[in-house]
PDB file of C-alpha atoms and ligand atoms in Angstrom:
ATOM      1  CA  UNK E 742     -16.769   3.876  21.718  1.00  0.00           C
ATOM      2  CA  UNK E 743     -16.095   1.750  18.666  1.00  0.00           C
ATOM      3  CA  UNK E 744     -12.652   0.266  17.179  1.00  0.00           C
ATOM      4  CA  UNK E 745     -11.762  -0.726  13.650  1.00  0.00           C
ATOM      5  CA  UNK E 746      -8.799  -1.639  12.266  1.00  0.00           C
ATOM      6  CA  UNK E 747      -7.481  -1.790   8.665  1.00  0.00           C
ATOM      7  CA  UNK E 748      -3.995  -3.381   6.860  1.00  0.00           C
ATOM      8  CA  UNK E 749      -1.512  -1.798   4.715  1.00  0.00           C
ATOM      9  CA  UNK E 750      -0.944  -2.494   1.541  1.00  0.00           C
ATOM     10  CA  UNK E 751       1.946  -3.315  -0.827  1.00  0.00           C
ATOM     11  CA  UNK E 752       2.251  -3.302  -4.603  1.00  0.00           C
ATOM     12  CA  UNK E 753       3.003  -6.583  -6.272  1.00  0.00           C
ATOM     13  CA  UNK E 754       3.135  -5.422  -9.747  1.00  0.00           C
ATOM     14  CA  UNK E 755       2.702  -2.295 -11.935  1.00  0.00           C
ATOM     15  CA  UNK E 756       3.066   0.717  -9.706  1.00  0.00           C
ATOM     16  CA  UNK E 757       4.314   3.729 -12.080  1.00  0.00           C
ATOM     17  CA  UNK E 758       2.595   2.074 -15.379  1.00  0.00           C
ATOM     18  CA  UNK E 759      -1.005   2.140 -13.409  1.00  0.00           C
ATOM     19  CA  UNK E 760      -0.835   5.485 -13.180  1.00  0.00           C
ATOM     20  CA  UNK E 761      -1.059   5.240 -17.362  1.00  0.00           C
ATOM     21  CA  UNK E 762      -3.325   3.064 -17.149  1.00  0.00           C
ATOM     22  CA  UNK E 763      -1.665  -0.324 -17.845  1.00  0.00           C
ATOM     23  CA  UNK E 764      -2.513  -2.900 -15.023  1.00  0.00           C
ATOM     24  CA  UNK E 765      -1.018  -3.232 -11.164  1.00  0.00           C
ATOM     25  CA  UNK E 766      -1.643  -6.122  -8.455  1.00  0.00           C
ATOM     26  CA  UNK E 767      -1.623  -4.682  -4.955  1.00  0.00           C
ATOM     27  CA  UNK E 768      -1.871  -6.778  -1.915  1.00  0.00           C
ATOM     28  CA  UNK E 769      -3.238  -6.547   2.024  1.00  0.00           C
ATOM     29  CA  UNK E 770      -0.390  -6.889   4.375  1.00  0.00           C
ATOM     30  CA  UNK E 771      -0.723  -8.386   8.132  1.00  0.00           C
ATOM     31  CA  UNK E 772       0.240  -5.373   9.504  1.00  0.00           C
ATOM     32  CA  UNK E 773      -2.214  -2.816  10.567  1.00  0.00           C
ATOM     33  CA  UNK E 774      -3.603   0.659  12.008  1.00  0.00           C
ATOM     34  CA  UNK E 775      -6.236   0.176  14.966  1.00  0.00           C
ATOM     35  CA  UNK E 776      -8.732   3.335  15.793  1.00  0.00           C
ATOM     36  CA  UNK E 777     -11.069   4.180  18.392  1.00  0.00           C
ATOM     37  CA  UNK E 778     -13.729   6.701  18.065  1.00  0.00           C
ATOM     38  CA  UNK E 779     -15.744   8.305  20.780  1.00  0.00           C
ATOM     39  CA  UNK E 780     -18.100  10.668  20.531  1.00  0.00           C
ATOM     40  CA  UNK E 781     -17.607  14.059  22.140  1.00  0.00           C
ATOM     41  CA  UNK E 782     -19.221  17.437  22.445  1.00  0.00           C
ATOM     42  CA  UNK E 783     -16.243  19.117  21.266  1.00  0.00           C
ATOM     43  CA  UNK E 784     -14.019  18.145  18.450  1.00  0.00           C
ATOM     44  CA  UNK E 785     -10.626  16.868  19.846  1.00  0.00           C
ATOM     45  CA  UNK E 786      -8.203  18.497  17.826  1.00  0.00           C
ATOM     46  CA  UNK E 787      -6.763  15.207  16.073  1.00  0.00           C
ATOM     47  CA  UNK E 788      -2.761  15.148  15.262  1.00  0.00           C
ATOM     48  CA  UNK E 789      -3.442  13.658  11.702  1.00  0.00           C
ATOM     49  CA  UNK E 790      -5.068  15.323   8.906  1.00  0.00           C
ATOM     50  CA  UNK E 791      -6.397  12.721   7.468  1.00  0.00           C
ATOM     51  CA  UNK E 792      -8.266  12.216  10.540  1.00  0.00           C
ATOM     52  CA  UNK E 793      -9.535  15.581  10.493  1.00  0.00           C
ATOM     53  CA  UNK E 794     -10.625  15.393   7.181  1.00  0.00           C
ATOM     54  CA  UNK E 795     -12.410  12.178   8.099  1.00  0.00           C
ATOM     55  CA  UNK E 796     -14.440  13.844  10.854  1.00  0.00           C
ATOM     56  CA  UNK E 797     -14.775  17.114   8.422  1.00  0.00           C
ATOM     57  CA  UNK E 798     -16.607  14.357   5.787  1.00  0.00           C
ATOM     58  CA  UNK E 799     -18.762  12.408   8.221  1.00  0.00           C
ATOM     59  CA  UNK E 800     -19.923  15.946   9.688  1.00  0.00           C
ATOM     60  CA  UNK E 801     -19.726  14.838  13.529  1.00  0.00           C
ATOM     61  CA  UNK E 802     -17.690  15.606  16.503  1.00  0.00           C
ATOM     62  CA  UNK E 803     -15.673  13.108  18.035  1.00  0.00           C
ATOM     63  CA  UNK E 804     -12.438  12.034  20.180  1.00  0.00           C
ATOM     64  CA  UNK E 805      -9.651   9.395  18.353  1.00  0.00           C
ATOM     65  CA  UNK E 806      -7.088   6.794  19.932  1.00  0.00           C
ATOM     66  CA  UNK E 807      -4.791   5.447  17.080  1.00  0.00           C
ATOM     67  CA  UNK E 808      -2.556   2.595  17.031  1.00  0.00           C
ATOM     68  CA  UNK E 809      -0.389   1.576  14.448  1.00  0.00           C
ATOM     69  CA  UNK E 810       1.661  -1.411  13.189  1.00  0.00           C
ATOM     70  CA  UNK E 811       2.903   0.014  10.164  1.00  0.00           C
ATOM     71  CA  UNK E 812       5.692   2.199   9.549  1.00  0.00           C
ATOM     72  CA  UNK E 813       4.249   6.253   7.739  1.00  0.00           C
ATOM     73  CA  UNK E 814       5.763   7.525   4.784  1.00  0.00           C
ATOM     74  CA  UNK E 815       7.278   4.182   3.509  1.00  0.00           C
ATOM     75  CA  UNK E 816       4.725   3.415   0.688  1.00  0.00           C
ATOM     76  CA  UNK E 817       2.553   0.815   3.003  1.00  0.00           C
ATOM     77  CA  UNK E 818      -0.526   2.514   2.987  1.00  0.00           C
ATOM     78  CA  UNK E 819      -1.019   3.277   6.448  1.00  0.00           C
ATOM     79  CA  UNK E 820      -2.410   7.105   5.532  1.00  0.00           C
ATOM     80  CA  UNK E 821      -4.975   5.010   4.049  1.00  0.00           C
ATOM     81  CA  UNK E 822      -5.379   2.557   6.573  1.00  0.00           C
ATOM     82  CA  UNK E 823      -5.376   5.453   9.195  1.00  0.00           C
ATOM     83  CA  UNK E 824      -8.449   6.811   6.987  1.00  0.00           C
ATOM     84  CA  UNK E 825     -10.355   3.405   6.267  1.00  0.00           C
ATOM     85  CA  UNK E 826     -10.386   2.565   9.705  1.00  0.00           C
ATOM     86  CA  UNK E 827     -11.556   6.017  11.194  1.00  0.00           C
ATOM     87  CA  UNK E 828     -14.325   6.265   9.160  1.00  0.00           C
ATOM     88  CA  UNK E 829     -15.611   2.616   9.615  1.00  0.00           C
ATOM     89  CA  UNK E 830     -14.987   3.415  13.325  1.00  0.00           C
ATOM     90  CA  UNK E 831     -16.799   6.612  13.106  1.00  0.00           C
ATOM     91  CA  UNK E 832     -19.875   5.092  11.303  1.00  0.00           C
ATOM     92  CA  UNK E 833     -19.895   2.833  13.736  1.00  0.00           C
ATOM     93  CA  UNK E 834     -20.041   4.831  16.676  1.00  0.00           C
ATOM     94  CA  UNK E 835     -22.496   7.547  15.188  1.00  0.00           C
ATOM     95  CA  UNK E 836     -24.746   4.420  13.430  1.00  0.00           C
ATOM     96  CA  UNK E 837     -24.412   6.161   9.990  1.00  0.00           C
ATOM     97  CA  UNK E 838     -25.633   2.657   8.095  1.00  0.00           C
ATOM     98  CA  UNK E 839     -23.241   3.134   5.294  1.00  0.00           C
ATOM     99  CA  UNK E 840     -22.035   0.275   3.107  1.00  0.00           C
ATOM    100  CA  UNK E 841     -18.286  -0.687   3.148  1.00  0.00           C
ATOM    101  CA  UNK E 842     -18.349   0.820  -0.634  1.00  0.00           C
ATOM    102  CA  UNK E 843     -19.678   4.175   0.108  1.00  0.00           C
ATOM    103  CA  UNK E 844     -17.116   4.208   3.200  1.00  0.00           C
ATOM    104  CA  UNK E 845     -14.289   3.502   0.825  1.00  0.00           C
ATOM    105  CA  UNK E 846     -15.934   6.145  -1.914  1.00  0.00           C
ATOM    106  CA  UNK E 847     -15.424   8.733   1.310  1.00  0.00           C
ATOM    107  CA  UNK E 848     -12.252   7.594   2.019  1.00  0.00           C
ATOM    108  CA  UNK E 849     -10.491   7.962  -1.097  1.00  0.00           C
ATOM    109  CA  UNK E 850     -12.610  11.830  -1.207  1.00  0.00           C
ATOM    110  CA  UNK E 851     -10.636  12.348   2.260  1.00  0.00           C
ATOM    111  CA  UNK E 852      -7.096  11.567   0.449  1.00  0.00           C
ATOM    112  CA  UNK E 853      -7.673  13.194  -2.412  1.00  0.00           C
ATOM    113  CA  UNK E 854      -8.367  16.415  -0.368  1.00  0.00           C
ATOM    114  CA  UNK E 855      -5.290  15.917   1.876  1.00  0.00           C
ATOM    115  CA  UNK E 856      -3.175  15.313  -0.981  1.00  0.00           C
ATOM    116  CA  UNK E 857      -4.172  18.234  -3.434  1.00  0.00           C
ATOM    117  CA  UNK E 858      -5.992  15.748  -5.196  1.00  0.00           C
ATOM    118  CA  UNK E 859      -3.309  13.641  -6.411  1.00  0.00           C
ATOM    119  CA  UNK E 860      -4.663   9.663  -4.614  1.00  0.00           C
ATOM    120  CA  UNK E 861      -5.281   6.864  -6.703  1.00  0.00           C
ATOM    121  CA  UNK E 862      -8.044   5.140  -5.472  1.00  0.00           C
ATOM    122  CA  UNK E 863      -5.714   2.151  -4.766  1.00  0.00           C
ATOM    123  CA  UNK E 864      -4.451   2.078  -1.308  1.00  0.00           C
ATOM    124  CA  UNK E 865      -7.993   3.218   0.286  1.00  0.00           C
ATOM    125  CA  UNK E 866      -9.623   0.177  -1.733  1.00  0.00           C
ATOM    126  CA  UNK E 867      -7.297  -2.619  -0.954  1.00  0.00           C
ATOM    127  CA  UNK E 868      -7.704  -1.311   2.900  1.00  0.00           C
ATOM    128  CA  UNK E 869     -11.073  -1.725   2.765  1.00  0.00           C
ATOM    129  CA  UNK E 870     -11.694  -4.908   1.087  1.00  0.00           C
ATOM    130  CA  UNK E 871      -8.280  -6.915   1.840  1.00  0.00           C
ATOM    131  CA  UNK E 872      -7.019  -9.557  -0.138  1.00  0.00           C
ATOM    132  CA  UNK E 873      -5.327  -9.310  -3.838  1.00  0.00           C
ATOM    133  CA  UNK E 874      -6.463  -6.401  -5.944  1.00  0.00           C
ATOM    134  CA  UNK E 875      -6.258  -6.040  -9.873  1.00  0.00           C
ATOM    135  CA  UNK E 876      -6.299  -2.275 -10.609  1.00  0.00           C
ATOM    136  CA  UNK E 877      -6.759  -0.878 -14.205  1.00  0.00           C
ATOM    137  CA  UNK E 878      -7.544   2.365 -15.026  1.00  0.00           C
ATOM    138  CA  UNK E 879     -10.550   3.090 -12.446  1.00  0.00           C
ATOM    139  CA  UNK E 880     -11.519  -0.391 -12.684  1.00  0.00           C
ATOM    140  CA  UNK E 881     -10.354  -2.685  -9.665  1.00  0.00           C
ATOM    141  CA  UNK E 882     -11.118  -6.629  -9.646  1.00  0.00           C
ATOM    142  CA  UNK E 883     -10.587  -8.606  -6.478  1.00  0.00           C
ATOM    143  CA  UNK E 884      -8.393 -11.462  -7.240  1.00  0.00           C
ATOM    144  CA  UNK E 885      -8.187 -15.234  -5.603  1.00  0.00           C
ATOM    145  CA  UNK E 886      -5.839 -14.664  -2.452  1.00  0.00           C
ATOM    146  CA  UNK E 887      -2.528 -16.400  -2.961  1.00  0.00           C
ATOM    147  CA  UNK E 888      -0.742 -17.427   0.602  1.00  0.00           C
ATOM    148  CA  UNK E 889       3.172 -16.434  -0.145  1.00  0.00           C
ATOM    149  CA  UNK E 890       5.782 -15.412   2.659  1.00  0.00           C
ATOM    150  CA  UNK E 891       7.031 -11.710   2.197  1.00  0.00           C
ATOM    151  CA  UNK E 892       9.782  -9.893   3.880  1.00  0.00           C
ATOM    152  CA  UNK E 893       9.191  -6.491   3.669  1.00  0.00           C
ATOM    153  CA  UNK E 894      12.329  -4.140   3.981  1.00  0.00           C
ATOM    154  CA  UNK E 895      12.187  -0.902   4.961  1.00  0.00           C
ATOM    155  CA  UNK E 896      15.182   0.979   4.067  1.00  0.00           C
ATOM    156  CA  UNK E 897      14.031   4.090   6.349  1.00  0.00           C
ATOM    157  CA  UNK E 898      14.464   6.608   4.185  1.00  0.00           C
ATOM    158  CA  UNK E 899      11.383   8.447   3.421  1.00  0.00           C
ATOM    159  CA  UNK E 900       9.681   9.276  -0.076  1.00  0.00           C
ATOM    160  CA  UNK E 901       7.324  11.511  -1.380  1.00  0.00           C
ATOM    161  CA  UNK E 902       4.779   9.772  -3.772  1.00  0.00           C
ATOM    162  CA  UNK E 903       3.721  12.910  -5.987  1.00  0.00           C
ATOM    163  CA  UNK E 904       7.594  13.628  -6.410  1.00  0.00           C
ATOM    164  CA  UNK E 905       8.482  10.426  -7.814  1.00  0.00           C
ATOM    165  CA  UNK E 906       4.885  10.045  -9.835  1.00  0.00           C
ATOM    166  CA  UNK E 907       6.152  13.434 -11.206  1.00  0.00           C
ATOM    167  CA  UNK E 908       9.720  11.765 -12.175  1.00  0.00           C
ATOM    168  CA  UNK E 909       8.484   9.536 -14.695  1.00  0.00           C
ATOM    169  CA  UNK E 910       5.876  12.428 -15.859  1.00  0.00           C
ATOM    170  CA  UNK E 911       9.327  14.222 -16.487  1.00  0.00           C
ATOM    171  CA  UNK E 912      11.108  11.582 -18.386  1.00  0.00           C
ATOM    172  CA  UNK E 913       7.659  10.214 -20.143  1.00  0.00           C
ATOM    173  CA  UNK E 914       7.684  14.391 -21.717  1.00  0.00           C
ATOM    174  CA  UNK E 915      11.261  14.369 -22.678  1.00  0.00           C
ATOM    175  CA  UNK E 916      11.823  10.549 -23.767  1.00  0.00           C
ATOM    176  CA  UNK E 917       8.843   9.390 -24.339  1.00  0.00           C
ATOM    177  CA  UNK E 918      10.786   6.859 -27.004  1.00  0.00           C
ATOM    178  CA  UNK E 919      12.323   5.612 -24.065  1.00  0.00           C
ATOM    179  CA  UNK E 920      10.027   5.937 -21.023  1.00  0.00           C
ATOM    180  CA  UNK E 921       6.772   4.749 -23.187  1.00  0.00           C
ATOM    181  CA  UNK E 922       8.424   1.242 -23.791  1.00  0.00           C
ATOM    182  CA  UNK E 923       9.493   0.645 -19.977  1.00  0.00           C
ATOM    183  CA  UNK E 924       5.953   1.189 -18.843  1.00  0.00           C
ATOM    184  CA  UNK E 925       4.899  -1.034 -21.558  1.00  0.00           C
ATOM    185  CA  UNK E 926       7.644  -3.790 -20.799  1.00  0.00           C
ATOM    186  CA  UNK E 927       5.975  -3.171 -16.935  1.00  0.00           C
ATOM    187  CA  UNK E 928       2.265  -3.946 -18.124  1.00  0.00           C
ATOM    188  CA  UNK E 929       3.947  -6.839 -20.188  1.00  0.00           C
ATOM    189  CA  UNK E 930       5.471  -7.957 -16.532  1.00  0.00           C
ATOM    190  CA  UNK E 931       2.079  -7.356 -14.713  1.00  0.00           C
ATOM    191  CA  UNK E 932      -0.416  -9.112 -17.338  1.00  0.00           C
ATOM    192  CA  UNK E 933       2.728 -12.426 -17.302  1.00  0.00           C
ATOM    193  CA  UNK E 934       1.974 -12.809 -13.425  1.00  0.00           C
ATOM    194  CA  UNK E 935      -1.275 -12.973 -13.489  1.00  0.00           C
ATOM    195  CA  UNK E 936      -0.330 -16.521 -15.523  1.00  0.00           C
ATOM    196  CA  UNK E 937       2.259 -17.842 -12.957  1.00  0.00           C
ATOM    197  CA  UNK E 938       0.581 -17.319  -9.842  1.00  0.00           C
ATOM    198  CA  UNK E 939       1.295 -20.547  -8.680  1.00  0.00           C
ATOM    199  CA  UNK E 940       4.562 -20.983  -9.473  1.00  0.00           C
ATOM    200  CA  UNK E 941       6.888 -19.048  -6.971  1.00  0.00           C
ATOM    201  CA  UNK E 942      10.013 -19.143  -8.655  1.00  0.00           C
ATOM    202  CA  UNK E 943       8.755 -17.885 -11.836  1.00  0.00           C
ATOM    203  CA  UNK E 944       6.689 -14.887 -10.021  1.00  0.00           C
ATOM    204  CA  UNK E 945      10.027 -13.855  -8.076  1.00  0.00           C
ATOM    205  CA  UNK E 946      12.020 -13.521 -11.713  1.00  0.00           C
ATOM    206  CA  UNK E 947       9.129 -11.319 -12.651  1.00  0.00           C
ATOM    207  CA  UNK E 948       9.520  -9.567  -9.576  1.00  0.00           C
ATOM    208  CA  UNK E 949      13.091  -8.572 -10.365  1.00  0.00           C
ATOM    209  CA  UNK E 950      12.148  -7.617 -13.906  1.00  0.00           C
ATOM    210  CA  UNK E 951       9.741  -5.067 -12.472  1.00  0.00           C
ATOM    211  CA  UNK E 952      12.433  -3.858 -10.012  1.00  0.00           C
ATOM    212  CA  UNK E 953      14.858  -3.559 -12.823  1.00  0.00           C
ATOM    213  CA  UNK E 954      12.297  -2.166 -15.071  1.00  0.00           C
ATOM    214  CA  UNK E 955      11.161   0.351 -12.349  1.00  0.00           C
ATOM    215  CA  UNK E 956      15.066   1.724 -11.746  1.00  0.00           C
ATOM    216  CA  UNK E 957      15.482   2.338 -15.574  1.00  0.00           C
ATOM    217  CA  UNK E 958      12.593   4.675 -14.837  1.00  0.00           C
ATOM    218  CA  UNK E 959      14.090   6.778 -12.678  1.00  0.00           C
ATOM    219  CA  UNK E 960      12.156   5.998  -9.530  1.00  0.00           C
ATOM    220  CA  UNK E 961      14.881   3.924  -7.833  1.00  0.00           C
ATOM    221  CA  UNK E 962      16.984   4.380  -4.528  1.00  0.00           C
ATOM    222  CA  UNK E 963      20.471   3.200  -3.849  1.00  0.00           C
ATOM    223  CA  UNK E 964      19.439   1.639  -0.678  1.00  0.00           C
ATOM    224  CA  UNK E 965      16.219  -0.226  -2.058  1.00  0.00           C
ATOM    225  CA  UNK E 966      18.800  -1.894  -4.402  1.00  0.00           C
ATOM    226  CA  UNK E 967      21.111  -2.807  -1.857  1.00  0.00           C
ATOM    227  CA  UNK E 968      18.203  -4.583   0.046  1.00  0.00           C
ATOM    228  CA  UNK E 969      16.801  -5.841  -2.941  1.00  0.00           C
ATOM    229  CA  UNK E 970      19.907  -7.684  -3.994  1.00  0.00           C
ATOM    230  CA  UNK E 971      21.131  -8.830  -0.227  1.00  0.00           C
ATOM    231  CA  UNK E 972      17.586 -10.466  -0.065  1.00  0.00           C
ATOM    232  CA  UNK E 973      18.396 -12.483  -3.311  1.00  0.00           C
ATOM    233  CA  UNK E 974      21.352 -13.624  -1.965  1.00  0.00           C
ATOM    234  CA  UNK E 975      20.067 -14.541   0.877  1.00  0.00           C
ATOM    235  CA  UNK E 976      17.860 -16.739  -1.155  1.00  0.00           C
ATOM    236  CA  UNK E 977      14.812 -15.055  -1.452  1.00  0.00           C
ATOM    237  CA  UNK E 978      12.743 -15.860  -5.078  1.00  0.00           C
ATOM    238  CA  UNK E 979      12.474 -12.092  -6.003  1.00  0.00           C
ATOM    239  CA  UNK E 980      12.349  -9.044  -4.799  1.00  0.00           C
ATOM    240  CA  UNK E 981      11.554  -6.026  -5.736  1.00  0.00           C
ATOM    241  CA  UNK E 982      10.612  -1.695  -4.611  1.00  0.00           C
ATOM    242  CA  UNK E 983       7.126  -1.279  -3.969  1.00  0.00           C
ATOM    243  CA  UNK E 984       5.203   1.861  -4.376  1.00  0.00           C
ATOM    244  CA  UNK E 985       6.455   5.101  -5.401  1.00  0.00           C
ATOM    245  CA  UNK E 986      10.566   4.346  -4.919  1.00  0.00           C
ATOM    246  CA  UNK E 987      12.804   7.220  -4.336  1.00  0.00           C
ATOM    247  CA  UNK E 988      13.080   5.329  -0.718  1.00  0.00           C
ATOM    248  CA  UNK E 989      10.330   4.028   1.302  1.00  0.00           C
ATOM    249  CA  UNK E 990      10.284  -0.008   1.136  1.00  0.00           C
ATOM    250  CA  UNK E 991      11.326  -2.939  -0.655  1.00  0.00           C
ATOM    251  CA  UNK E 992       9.808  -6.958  -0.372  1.00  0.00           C
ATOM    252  CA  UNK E 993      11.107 -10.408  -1.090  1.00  0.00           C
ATOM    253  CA  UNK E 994       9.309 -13.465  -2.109  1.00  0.00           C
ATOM    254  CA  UNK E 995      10.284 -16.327   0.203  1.00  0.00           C
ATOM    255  CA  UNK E 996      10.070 -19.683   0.951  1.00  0.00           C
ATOM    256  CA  UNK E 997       9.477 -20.847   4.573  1.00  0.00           C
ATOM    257  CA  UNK E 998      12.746 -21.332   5.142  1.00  0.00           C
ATOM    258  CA  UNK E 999      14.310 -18.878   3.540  1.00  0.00           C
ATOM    259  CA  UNK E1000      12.408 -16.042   4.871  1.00  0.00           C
ATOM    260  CA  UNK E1001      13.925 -15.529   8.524  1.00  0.00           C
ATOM    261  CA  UNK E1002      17.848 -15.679   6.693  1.00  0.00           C
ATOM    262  CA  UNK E1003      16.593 -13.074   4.411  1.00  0.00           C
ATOM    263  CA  UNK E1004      14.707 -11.010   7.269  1.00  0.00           C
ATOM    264  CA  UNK E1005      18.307 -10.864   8.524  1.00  0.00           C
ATOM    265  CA  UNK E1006      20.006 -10.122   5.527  1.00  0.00           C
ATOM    266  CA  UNK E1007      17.512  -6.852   5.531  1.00  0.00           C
ATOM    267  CA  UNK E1008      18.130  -6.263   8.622  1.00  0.00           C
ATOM    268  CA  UNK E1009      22.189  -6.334   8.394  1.00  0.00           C
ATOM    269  CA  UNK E1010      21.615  -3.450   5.865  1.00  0.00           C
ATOM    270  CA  UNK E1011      20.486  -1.157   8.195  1.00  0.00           C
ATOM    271  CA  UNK E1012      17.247  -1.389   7.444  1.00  0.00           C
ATOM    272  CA  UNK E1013      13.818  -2.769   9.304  1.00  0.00           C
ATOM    273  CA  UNK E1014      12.598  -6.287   8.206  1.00  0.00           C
ATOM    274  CA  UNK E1015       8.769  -6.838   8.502  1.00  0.00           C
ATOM    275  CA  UNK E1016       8.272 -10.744   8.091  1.00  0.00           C
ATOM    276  CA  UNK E1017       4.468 -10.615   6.652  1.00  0.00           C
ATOM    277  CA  UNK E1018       1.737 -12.383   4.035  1.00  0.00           C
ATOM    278  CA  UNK E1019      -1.557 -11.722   2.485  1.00  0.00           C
ATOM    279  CA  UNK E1020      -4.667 -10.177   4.985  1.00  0.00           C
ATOM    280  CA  UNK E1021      -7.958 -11.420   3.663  1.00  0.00           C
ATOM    281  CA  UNK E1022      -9.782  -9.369   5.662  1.00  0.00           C
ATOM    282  CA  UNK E1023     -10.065  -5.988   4.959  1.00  0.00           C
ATOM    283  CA  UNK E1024     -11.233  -3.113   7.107  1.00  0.00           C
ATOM    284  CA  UNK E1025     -12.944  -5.200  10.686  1.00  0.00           C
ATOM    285  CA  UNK E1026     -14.094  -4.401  13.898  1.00  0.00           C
ATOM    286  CA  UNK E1027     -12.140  -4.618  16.970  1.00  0.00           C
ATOM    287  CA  UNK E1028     -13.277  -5.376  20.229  1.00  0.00           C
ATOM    288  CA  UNK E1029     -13.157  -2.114  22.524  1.00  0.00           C
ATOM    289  CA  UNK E1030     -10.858  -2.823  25.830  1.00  0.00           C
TER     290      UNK E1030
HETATM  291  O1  PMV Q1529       4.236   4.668  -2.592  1.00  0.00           O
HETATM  292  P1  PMV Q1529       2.780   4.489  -2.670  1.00  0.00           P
HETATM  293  O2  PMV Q1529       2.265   3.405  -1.809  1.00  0.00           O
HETATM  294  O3  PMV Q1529       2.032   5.777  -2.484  1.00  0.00           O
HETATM  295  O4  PMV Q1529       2.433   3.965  -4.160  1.00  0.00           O
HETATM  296  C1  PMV Q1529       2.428   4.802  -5.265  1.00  0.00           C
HETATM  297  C2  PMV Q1529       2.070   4.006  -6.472  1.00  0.00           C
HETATM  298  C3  PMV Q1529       2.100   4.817  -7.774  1.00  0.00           C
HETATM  299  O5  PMV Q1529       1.749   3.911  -8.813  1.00  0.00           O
HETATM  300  C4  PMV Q1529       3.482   5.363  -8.046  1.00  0.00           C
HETATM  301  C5  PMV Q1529       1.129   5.976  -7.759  1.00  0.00           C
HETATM  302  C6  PMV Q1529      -0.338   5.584  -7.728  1.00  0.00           C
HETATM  303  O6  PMV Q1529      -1.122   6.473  -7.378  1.00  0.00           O
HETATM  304  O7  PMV Q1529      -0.703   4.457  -8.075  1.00  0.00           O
END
């Protein structure tokens, strides 16, 4: 029996204009999805199928126990963490001897197959490895951690990725003199935050640029706006959609002691508040109970 677990993810900066290849920042959350493999004669029949796909790709038999932290369908990665973590747990439990690399390499295979190909390589990378992430094009450079307090808001209203990805697809074909520049003004947004990283206050600004930036695109939901702006007033620094939009979750920057008043301010919004930071530690081994 072996169990792994791996985070979620959010998207600091750039989500929409990556896909075009202009630059993102995505960062490990705290919360995560915990697996245990067994092996078996017989394949289980597993109730994900990601899993599945997983087992299909490791070409083994086995039975799965899954735990998990984070919330599906909201844009947090856990499909990805779901996947990371079974196959770690799998070539664990089998002693396959592959590298964390090749792992994620099979991982982002298993979404792409799940998904009818459309899966950046994204959310199945920053699950593996943890930490900050810069992401350009196919290119992905692992940046110095920052420490920063995030409330995550999840407005509980679900999203579908390819839908919103083909959104901006829509408005990039019939205004591209107006869609082109707001990606650019994103990548403009992005490449400024990789200069302020220490500076809190100016990163949350940036934050709401890229919110507002990301609405005028189409990819916005009333309710991620009305979380977005009660955590401002609740005195976060920023805050801002992350991932696809069209639902799923918001986060605000925070200081310490702002981020419990602004947990609540989420929270008064009908919504679920997730007070979280960075995870510098990717995909790990659990102990088995
Ligand atoms: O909502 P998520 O976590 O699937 O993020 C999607 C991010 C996009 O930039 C919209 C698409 C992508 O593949 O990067």
């Amino acid at each position: 029996m072996a169990t792994w677990s791996a985070p979620g993810k959010i998207f600091l900066f750039g989500e929409h204009a990556v896909v075009y290849g202009k630059p993102g920042i995505a960062m490990a959350i705290k919360p995560r999805v915990m697996v245990t493999v067994r092996k078996a004669k017989r394949q289980k029949k597993p109730n994900s199928s990601y899993i599945a796909e997983c087992f299909r790709q490791m070409g083994v038999l086995g039975s799965v126990y899954v735990r998990s932290q984070l919330p599906s369908s909201s844009g947090l990665g856990s499909s990805a963490a779901v996947t990371v973590a079974t196959l770690n747990a799998i070539n664990d439990e089998f002693d396959m001897g592959k590298s964390l690399e090749e792992l994620a390499g099979i991982a982002h295979t298993v979404e792409k197959n799940i998904q009818d190909g459309r899966a950046s390589a994204t959310d199945t990378y920053v699950s593996t490895f943890g930490g900050m992430v810069l992401i350009t094009g196919d290119a992905k450079r692992r940046l110095p951690p920052l420490q920063m307090q995030l409330v995550i808001g999840n407005s509980l209203t679900h999203h579908s990725t390819s839908s919103m990805v083909a959104r901006v697809a829509e408005l990039k074909r019939k205004r591209p003199e107006i869609a082109d520049p707001i990606i650019d003004a994103i990548a403009a947004v992005t490449t400024c935050a990789m200069h302020h990283f220490n500076n809190p206050r100016e990163l949350g600004n940036l934050m709401n640029m890229n919110h507002a930036l990301l609405d005028a695109l189409g990819v916005g939901h009333p309710q991620l706006s009305r979380l977005v702006l009660a955590a401002r007033a609740a005195g976060a620094l920023g805050a801002k959609m992350t991932g696809a939009g069209g639902g799923g979750c918001m986060f605000a920057l925070c200081s310490k002691s702002a981020k419990t008043r602004v947990a609540g301010a989420i929270e008064a919004c009908d919504a679920r508040a997730i007070i979280t930071g960075i995870d510098t530690q990717g995909v790990r081994k659990e102990k088995d109970e």
